[in-house]
């Protein structure tokens, strides 16, 4: 699989995760897992916007205002995961 194909598959998987979220959270989490695996296999960096859409600790799909809270603090994006109750900090550049 080329990196370009992988990127478009990851994009698609996150879109599907978002669509599935309302009805089936587990399915969303599964999509995130697949997207992560593709990324790891090809050593792809997760695009910034997707980094905010899953938890670094439990890897669950996160939706701001539903099962996560996103804030910015001192130049960092702080994501609180309500699934595992942990924080993920992503530096803003
Ligand atoms: Zn979590």
Short mmCIF file of C-alpha atoms and ligand atoms in Angstrom, two decimals:
data_model
loop_
_atom_site.label_atom_id
_atom_site.label_comp_id
_atom_site.label_asym_id
_atom_site.label_seq_id
_atom_site.Cartn_x
_atom_site.Cartn_y
_atom_site.Cartn_z
CA UNK A 1 0.00 0.00 0.00
CA UNK A 2 1.39 3.40 -0.88
CA UNK A 3 1.44 6.22 1.65
CA UNK A 4 -0.99 8.18 -0.43
CA UNK A 5 -3.53 5.37 -0.42
CA UNK A 6 -2.96 4.87 3.29
CA UNK A 7 -3.66 8.55 3.96
CA UNK A 8 -6.92 8.46 2.08
CA UNK A 9 -7.92 5.26 3.88
CA UNK A 10 -7.19 6.86 7.24
CA UNK A 11 -9.27 9.88 6.25
CA UNK A 12 -12.12 7.60 5.23
CA UNK A 13 -11.89 5.61 8.45
CA UNK A 14 -12.16 8.73 10.57
CA UNK A 15 -15.13 9.87 8.53
CA UNK A 16 -16.80 6.52 9.10
CA UNK A 17 -15.92 6.64 12.79
CA UNK A 18 -17.65 9.99 13.04
CA UNK A 19 -20.75 8.71 11.24
CA UNK A 20 -20.92 5.55 13.34
CA UNK A 21 -20.40 7.34 16.65
CA UNK A 22 -24.00 8.22 17.40
CA UNK A 23 -25.26 4.71 16.84
CA UNK A 24 -22.33 2.54 17.67
CA UNK A 25 -19.35 3.80 19.67
CA UNK A 26 -17.66 0.44 19.53
CA UNK A 27 -17.64 0.56 15.77
CA UNK A 28 -16.07 4.02 15.88
CA UNK A 29 -13.35 2.71 18.16
CA UNK A 30 -12.73 -0.13 15.76
CA UNK A 31 -12.31 2.31 12.86
CA UNK A 32 -9.79 4.30 14.89
CA UNK A 33 -7.90 1.12 15.66
CA UNK A 34 -7.70 0.20 11.98
CA UNK A 35 -6.61 3.73 11.05
CA UNK A 36 -3.88 3.64 13.70
CA UNK A 37 -2.65 0.28 12.49
CA UNK A 38 -2.40 1.51 8.92
CA UNK A 39 -0.52 4.58 10.13
CA UNK A 40 1.90 2.57 12.22
CA UNK A 41 2.56 0.05 9.51
CA UNK A 42 3.59 2.72 7.05
CA UNK A 43 5.15 5.02 9.61
CA UNK A 44 2.73 7.78 8.84
CA UNK A 45 2.29 10.71 11.11
CA UNK A 46 -1.31 11.13 12.12
CA UNK A 47 -2.64 14.36 10.68
CA UNK A 48 -3.17 16.94 13.39
CA UNK A 49 -6.92 17.04 13.11
CA UNK A 50 -7.17 13.31 13.70
CA UNK A 51 -4.86 13.41 16.71
CA UNK A 52 -7.60 15.25 18.53
CA UNK A 53 -10.16 12.66 17.61
CA UNK A 54 -8.91 9.77 19.63
CA UNK A 55 -7.48 9.23 23.08
CA UNK A 56 -3.76 8.51 23.38
CA UNK A 57 -4.38 6.37 26.42
CA UNK A 58 -7.35 4.19 25.59
CA UNK A 59 -7.44 4.92 21.81
CA UNK A 60 -11.15 5.47 21.79
CA UNK A 61 -12.81 7.75 19.31
CA UNK A 62 -13.46 11.10 20.91
CA UNK A 63 -16.06 13.65 20.01
CA UNK A 64 -15.67 17.06 21.54
CA UNK A 65 -18.56 17.84 23.85
CA UNK A 66 -19.78 14.26 23.89
CA UNK A 67 -17.11 12.08 25.42
CA UNK A 68 -14.28 14.60 25.47
CA UNK A 69 -13.52 18.20 26.33
CA UNK A 70 -10.96 20.12 24.34
CA UNK A 71 -9.30 23.22 25.72
CA UNK A 72 -6.18 25.15 24.95
CA UNK A 73 -3.83 25.95 27.79
CA UNK A 74 -0.38 27.57 27.66
CA UNK A 75 0.18 26.78 24.01
CA UNK A 76 -1.13 23.26 24.29
CA UNK A 77 -4.32 21.55 23.32
CA UNK A 78 -5.58 19.63 26.30
CA UNK A 79 -8.03 16.85 25.60
CA UNK A 80 -9.87 15.26 28.45
CA UNK A 81 -11.13 11.77 27.71
CA UNK A 82 -14.29 10.87 29.57
CA UNK A 83 -13.85 7.23 28.69
CA UNK A 84 -10.66 6.66 30.67
CA UNK A 85 -10.59 10.01 32.50
CA UNK A 86 -7.12 10.96 31.36
CA UNK A 87 -5.69 14.00 29.68
CA UNK A 88 -3.82 14.16 26.41
CA UNK A 89 -1.72 17.22 25.68
CA UNK A 90 -0.76 18.16 22.17
CA UNK A 91 1.61 21.10 21.67
CA UNK A 92 0.30 23.83 19.41
CA UNK A 93 2.71 25.16 16.84
ZN1 LIG B 1 -9.16 7.62 27.00
#
